[in-house]
Short mmCIF file of C-alpha atoms in Angstrom, two decimals:
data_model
loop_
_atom_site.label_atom_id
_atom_site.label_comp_id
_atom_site.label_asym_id
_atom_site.label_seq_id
_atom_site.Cartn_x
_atom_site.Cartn_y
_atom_site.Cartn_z
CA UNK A 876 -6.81 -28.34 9.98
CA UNK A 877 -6.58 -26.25 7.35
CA UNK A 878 -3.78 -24.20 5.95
CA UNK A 879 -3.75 -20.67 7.59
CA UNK A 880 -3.66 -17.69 4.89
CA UNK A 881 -3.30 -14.82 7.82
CA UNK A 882 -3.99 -11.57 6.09
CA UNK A 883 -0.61 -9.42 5.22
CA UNK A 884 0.20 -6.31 4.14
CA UNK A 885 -0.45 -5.57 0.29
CA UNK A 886 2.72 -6.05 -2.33
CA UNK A 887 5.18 -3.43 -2.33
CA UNK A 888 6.35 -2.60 -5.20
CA UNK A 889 10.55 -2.60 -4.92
CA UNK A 890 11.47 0.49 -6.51
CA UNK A 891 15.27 0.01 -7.37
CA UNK A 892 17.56 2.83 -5.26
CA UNK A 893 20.16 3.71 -7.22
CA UNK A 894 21.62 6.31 -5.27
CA UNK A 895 21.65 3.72 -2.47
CA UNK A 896 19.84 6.81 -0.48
CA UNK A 897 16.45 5.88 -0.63
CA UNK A 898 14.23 8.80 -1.89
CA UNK A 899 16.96 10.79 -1.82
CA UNK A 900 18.39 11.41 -5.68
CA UNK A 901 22.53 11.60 -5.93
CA UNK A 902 24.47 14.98 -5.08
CA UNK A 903 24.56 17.15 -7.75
CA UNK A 904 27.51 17.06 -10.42
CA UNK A 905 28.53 19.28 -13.04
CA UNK A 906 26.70 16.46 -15.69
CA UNK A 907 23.77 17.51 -16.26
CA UNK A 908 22.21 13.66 -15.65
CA UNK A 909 18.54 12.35 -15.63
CA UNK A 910 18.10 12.87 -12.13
CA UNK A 911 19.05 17.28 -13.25
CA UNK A 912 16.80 17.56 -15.63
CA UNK A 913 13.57 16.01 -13.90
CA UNK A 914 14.68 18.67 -11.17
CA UNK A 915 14.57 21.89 -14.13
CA UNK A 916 11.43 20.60 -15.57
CA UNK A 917 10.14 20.60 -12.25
CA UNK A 918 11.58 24.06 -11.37
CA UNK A 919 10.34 25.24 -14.86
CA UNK A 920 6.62 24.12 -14.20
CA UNK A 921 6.34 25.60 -10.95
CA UNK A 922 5.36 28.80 -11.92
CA UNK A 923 2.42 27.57 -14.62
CA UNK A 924 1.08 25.18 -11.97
CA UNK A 925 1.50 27.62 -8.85
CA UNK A 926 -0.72 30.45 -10.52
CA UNK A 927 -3.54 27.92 -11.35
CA UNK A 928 -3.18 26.78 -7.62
CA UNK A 929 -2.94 30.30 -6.14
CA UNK A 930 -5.84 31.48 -8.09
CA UNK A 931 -8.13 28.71 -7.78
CA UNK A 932 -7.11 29.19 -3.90
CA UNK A 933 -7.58 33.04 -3.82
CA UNK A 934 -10.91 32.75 -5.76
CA UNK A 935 -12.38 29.51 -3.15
CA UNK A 936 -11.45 31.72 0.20
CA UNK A 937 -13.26 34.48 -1.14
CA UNK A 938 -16.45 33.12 -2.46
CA UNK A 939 -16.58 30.59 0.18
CA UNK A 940 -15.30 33.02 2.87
CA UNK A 941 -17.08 36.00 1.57
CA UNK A 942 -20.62 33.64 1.39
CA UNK A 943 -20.86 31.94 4.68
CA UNK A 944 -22.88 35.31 6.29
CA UNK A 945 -25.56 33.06 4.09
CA UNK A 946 -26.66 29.96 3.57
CA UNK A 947 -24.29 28.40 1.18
CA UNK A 948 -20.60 29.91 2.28
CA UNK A 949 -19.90 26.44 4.60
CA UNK A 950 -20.73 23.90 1.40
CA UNK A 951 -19.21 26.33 -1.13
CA UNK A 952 -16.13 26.59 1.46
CA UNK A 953 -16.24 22.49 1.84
CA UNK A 954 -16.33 22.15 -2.00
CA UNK A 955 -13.37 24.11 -2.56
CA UNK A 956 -11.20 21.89 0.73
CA UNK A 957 -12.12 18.75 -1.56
CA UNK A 958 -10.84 20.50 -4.75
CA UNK A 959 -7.84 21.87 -2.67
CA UNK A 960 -7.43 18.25 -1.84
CA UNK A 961 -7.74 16.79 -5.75
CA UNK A 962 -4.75 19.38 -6.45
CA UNK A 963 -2.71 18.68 -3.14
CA UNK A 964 -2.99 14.59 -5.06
CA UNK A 965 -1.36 16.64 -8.36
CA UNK A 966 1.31 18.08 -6.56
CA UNK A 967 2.12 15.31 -4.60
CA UNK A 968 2.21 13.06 -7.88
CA UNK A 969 4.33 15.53 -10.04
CA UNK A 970 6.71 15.80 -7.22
CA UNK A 971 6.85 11.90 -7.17
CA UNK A 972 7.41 11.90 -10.88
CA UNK A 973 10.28 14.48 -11.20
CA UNK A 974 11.80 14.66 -7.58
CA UNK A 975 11.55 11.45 -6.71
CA UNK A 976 9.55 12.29 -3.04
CA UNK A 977 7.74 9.73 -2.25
CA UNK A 978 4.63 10.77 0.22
CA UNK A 979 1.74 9.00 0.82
CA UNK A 980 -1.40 9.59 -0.02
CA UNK A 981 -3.69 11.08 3.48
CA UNK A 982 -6.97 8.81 4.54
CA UNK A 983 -10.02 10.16 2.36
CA UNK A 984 -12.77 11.81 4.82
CA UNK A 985 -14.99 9.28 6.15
CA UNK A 986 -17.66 10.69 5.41
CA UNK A 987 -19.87 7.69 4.73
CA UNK A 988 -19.60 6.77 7.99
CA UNK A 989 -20.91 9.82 9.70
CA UNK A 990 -24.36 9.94 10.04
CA UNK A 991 -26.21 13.50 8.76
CA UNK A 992 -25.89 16.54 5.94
CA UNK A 993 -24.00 19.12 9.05
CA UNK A 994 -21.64 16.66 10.61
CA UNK A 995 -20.40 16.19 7.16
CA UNK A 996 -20.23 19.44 6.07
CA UNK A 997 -18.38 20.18 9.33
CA UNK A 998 -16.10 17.41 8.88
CA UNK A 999 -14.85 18.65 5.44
CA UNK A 1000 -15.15 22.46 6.34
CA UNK A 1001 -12.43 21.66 9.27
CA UNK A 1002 -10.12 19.23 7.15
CA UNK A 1003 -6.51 19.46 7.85
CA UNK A 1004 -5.47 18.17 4.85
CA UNK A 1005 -7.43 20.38 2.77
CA UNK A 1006 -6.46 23.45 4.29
CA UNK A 1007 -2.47 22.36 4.55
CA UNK A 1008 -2.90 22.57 1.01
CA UNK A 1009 -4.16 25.70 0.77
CA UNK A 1010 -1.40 27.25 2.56
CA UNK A 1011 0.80 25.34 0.05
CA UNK A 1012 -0.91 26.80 -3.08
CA UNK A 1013 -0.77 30.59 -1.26
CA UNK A 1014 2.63 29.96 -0.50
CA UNK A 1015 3.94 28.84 -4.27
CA UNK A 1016 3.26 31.73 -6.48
CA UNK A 1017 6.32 33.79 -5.43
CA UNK A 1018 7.98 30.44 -5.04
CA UNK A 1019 7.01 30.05 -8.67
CA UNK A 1020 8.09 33.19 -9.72
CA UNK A 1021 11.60 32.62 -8.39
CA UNK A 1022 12.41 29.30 -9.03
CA UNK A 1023 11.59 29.80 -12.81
CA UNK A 1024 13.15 32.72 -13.07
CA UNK A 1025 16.48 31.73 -11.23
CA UNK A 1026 16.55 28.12 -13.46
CA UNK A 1027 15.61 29.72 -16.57
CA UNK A 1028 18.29 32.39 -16.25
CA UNK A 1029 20.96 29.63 -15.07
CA UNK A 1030 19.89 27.55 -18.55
CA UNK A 1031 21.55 30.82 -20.19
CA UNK A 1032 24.25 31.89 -18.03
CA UNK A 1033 25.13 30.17 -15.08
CA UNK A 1034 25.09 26.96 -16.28
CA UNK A 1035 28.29 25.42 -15.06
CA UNK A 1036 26.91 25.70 -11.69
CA UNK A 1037 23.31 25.38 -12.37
CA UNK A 1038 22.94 21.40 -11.14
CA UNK A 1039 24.15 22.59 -7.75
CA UNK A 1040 21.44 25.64 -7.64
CA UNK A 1041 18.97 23.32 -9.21
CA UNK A 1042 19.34 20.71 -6.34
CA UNK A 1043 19.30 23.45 -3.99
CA UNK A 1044 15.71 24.64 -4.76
CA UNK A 1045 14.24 21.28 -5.57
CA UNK A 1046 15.04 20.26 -2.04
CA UNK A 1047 13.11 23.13 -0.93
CA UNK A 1048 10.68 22.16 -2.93
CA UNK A 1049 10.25 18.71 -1.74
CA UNK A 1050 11.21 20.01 2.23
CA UNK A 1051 7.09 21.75 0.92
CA UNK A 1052 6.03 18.95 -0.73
CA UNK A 1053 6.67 16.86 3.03
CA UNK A 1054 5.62 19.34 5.49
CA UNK A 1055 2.38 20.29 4.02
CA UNK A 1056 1.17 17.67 1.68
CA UNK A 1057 1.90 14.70 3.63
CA UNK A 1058 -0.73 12.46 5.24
CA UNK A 1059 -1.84 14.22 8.67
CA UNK A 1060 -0.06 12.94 11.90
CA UNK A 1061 -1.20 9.77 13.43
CA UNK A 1062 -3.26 11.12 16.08
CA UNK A 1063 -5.55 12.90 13.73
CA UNK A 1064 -5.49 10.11 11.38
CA UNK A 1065 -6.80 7.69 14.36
CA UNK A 1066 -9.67 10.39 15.85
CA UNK A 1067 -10.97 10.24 12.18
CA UNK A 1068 -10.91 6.74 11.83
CA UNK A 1069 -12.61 6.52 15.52
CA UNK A 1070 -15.23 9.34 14.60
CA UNK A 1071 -16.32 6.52 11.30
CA UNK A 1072 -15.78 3.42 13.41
CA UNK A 1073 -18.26 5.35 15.98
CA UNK A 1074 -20.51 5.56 13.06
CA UNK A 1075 -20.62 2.27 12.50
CA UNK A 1076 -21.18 0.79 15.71
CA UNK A 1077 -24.30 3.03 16.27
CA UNK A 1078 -25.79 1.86 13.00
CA UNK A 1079 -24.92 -2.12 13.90
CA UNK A 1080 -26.47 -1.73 17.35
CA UNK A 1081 -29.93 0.37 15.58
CA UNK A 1082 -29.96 -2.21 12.91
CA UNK A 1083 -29.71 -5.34 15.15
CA UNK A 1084 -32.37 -3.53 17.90
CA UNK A 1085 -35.18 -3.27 14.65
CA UNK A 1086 -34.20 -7.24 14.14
CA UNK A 1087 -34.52 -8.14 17.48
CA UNK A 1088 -37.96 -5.95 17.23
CA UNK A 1089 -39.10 -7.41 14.34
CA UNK A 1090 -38.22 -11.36 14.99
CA UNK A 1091 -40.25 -10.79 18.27
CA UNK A 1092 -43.50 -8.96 15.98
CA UNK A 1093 -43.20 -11.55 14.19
CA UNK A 1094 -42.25 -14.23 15.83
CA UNK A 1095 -43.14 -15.22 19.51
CA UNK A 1096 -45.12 -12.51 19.97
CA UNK A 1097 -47.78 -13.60 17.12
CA UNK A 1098 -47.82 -17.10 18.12
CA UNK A 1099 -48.31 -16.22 21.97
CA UNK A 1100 -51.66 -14.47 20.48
CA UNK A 1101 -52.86 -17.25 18.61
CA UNK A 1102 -52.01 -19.08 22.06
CA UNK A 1103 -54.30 -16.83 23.84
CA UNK A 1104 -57.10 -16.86 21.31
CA UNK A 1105 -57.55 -20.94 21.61
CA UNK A 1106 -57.15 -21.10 24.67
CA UNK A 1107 -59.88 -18.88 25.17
CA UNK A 1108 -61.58 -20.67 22.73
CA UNK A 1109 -61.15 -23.90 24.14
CA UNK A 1110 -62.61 -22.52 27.83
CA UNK A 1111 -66.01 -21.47 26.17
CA UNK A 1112 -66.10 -25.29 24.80
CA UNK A 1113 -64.57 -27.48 27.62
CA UNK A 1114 -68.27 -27.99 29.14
CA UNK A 1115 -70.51 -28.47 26.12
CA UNK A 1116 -67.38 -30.31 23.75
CA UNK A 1117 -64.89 -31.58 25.81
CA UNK A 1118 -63.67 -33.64 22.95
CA UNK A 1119 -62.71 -30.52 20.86
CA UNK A 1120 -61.50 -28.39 23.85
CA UNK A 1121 -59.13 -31.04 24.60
CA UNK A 1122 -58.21 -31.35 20.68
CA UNK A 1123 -57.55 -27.21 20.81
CA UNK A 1124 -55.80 -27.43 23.82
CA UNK A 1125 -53.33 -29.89 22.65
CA UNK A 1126 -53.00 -27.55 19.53
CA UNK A 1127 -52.37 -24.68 21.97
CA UNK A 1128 -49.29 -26.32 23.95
CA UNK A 1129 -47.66 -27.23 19.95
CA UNK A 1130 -47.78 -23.51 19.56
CA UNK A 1131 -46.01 -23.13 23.39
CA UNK A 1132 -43.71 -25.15 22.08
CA UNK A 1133 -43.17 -23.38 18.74
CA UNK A 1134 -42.85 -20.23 20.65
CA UNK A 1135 -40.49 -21.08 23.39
CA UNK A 1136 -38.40 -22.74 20.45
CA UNK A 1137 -38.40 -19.29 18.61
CA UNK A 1138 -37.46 -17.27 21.71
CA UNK A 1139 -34.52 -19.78 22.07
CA UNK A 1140 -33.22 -19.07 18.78
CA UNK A 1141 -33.90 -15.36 19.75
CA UNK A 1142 -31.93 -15.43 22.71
CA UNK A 1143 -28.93 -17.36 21.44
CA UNK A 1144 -28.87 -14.95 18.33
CA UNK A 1145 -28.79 -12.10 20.91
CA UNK A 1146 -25.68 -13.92 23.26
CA UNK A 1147 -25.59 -17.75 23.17
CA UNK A 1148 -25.28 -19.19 26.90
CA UNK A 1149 -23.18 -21.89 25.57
CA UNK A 1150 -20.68 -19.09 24.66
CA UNK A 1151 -20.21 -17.56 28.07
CA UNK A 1152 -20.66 -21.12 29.73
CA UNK A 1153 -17.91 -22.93 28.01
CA UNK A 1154 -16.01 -20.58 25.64
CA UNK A 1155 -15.58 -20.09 21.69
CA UNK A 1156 -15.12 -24.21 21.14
CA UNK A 1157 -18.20 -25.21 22.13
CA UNK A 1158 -20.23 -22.67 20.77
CA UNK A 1159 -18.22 -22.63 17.15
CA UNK A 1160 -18.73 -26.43 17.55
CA UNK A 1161 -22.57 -25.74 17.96
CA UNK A 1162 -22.89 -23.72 15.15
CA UNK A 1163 -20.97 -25.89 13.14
CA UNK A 1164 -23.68 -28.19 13.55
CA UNK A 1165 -26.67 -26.75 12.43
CA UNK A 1166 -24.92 -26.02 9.37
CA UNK A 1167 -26.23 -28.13 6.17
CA UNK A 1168 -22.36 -28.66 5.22
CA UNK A 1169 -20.17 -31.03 7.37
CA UNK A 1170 -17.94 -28.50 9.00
CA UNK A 1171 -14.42 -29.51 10.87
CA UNK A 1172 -13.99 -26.93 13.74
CA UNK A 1173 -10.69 -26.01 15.32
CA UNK A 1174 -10.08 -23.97 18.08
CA UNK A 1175 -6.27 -23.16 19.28
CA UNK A 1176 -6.73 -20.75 22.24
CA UNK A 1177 -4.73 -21.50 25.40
CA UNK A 1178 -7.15 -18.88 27.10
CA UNK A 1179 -10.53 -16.87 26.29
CA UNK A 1180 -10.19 -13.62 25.15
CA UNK A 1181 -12.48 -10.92 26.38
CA UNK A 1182 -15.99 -11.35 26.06
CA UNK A 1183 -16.95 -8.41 23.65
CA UNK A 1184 -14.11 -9.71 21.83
CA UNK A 1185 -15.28 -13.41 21.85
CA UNK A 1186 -18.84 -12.26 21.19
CA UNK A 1187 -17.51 -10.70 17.43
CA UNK A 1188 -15.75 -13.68 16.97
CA UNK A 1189 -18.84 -16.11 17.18
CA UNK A 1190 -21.47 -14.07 15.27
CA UNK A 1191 -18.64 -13.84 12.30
CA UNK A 1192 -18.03 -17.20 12.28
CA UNK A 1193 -22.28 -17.84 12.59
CA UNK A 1194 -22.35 -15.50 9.80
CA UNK A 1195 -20.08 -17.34 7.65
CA UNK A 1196 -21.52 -20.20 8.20
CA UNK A 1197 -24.87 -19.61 7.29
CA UNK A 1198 -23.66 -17.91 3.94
CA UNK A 1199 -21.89 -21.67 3.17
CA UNK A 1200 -25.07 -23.20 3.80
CA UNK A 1201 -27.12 -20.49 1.56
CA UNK A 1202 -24.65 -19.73 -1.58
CA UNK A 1203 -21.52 -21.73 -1.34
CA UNK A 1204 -22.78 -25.38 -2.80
CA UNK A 1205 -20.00 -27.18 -0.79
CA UNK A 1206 -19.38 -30.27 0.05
CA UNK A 1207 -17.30 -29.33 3.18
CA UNK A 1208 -15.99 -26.57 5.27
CA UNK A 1209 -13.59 -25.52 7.99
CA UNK A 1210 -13.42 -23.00 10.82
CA UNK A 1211 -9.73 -22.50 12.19
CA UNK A 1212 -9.30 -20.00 15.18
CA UNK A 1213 -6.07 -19.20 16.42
CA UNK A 1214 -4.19 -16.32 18.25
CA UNK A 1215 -1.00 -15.62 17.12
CA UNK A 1216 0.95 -11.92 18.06
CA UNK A 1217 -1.37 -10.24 19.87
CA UNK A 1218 -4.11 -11.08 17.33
CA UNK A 1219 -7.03 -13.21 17.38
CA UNK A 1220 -7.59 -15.17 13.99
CA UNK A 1221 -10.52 -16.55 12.14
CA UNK A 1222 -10.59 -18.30 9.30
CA UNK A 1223 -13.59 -20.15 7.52
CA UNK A 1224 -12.78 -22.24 4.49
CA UNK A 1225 -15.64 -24.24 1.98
CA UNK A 1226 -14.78 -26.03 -1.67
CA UNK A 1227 -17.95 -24.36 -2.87
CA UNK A 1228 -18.07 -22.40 -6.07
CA UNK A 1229 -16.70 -19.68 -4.76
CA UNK A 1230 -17.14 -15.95 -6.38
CA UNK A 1231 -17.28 -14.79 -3.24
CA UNK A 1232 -16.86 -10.73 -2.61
CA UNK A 1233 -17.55 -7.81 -0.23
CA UNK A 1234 -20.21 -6.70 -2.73
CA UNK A 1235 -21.90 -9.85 -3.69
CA UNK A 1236 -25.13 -9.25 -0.99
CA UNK A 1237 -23.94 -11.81 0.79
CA UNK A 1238 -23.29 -9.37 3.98
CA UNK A 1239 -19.88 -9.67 3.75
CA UNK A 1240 -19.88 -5.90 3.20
CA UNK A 1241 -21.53 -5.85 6.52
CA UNK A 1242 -18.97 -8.24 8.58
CA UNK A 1243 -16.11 -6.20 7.11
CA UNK A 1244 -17.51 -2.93 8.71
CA UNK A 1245 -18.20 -4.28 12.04
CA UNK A 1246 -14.27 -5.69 12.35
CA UNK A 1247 -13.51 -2.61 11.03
CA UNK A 1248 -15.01 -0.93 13.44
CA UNK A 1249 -12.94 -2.69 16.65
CA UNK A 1250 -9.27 -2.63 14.56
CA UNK A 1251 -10.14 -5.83 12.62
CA UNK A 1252 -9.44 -7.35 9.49
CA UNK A 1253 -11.63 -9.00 6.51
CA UNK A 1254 -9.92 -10.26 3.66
CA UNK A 1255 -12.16 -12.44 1.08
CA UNK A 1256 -10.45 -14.81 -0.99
CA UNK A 1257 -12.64 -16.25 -3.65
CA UNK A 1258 -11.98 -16.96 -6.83
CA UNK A 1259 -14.74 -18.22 -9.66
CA UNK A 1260 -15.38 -22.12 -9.32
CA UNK A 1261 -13.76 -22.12 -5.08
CA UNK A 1262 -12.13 -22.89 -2.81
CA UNK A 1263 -13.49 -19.81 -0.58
CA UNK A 1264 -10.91 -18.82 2.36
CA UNK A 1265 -12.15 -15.91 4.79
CA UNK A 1266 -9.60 -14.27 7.09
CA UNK A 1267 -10.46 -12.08 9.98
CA UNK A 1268 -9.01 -10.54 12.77
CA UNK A 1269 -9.63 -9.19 15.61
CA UNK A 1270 -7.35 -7.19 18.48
CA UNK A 1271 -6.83 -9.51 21.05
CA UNK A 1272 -8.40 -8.27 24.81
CA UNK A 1273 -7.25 -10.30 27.64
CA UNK A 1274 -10.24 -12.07 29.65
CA UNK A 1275 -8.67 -11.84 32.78
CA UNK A 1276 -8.01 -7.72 33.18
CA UNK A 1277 -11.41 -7.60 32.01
CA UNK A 1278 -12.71 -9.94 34.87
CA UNK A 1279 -10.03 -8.07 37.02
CA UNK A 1280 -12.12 -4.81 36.53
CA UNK A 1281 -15.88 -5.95 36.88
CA UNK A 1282 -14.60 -7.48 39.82
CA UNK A 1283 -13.56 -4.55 41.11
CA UNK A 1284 -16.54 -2.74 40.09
CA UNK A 1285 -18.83 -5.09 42.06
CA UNK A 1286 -17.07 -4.83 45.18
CA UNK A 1287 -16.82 -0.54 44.55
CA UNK A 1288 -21.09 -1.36 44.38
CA UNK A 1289 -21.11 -3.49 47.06
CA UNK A 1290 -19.25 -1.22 49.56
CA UNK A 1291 -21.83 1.51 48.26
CA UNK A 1292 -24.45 -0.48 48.98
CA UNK A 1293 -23.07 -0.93 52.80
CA UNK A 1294 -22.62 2.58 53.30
CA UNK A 1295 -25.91 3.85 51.71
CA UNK A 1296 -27.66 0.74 53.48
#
């Protein structure tokens, strides 16, 4: 079995806390320290940076406000959110720089994911984030005013004391920075990432419909024709050649053949039997085979997951697979599935050449958006000349409440069916 790289968080950078208080700086002394003079330079720029804010805010409500009795107040209104949102990213990056607040950055608009021009427009037109900011920009100008005017008269006269007033109005300032430029709350975050995710699923399930269209076009479909036409063919001859009807006719059942053998590979790409027969084992271990690269399968389950959940877990691995046997040039591969924490894990391994990437055409691009899509993970990790190790995973759904509640939905249709019958 191979060695199992589950995915992890990305490297934190250890930012050394020297006031032991975590973002917090040290309470103010009478020395006017490193820590003081971030917090004046900060104080000082307020009022420069809050009237470019505060008119670039004024002048965007207006316009945008002012416009939308015609056609192009909502995207002039949208394009100023986004702006508001490039100078919320300023703030919150000076106020990291000279107050030492550290806030993370909010989730960009996933906009790629929602299909259409309005939805879009609506989307950005109604961000949070965007209009938080806003309010923060409106809101600094007389905080400007008075914090440069209070630390540049303290500079002059007060400045035994001016640390301690300094500290006072730089934790005002970062009390703003937290309540209105942070990320929005988790709930929001999650309908967003739900309303792209929803995207996503509805192009998968278009996209694989016009494949399953177009395999059976081309396909079964034409060969069933060609069935039809000798056969005919052979009819009109089985009296006067009976020597060539029976040569066309034993043409005609290759072609059954062909075409049953087609719809096979149809079906199984659709939902392979094997998988709901026998589980993810057999059916990794039957994909394994047809793969042109010996392939060591290992499946560490002590029950099935849930079938929609087993279902994502096959095709990704099938997917995989077939990209060793197109691009990799190995010599040999491994699929390891485990669950471990609530999680299912997949990993598929090759010694190809690697250069491997989520951009390479390889539809990796397309794997990572489906997992995406049901809480999963894709990391690639391929470097130039191999190994190739991907990493997925996927939520893990038990089987049985899932079993538990068709069950109960049959009998619910049964007992309908009594009293209606």
């Amino acid at each position: 079995m191979t060695e199992r790289f589950p995915p992890s968080d990305p490297p934190v950078t250890v930012v050394p806390d020297t006031a032991g208080q975590g973002d917090r700086p040290p309470p103010p002394r009478f020395a006017y320290d490193a820590h003081t003079w971030k917090e004046i330079a900060h104080l000082l720029a307020n009022l420069p940076v809050s009237l470019v804010g505060f008119v670039y805010m004024v002048t965007m409500l207006f316009t945008g406000v002012g416009l939308t009795v015609t056609v192009i107040g909502f995207p002039v209104l949208a394009a100023g959110l986004m702006g508001a949102r490039l100078l919320g990213r300023l703030e919150r990056a000076r106020a990291r720089k000279l107050l030492g607040v550290r806030v993370e950055e909010p989730s960009r608009l996933p906009l790629r994911g929602t299909g259409g021009f309005w939805p879009r427009l609506w989307m950005a037109v109604t961000d949070p984030v965007g209009w938080r900011t806003v309010l923060y920009e409106v809101m600094r100008l007389p905080w400007g005013i008075l914090t440069f005017t209070v630390t540049l008269t303290g500079l002059f006269v007060l400045w035994p004391v001016l640390p301690f007033l300094v500290r006072g109005l730089a934790n005002a300032d970062r009390a703003m920075v937290r309540g209105l430029l942070s990320p929005s709350d988790e709930l929001e975050r999650r309908i967003a990432e739900l309303e792209s995710d929803r995207g996503v699923v509805v192009d998968t399930a278009a996209a694989d419909l016009r494949r399953i269209e177009r395999d059976l076009h081309d396909g079964a479909q034409a060969r069933l024709v060609n069935l039809a036409m000798g056969l005919g063919l052979a009819k009109e001859k089985l009296l006067e050649e009976p020597d060539v009807a029976a040569a066309m006719v034993e043409e005609a059942h290759g072609e059954v053949k062909l075409a049953l053998q087609e719809l096979r590979d149809l079906a199984r790409g659709i939902h392979p039997a094997v998988l709901t027969d026998r589980g993810l084992d057999a059916a990794l271990s039957s994909v394994a085979s047809r793969c042109t690269v010996p392939v060591k399968v290992t499946v560490d389950l002590a029950e099935r997951p849930a079938a929609a959940i087993e279902g994502i877990a096959y095709f990704t691995v099938s997917e995989l697979l077939q990209n060793v046997s197109k691009h990799s040039a190995a010599r040999s591969a491994a699929v390891d599935v485990w669950r471990a924490e609530g999680r299912l894990l997949i990993q598929v391994w090759d010694d190809g050449r690697g250069g491997a990437s989520l951009d390479g055409g390889t539809g990796m691009r397309g794997l990572a958006d489906r997992l995406g899509a049901v809480d999963g993970l894709f990391v690639v990790k391929s470097p130039e000349g191999g190994p190739t190790t991907v990493t997925a995973e996927l939520p893990w759904r038990d089987r049985s409440g899932v079993l538990a509640e068709d069950t109960r939905a049959a009998k619910g249709a049964a007992a309908s069916g009594r009293r209606w019958g």
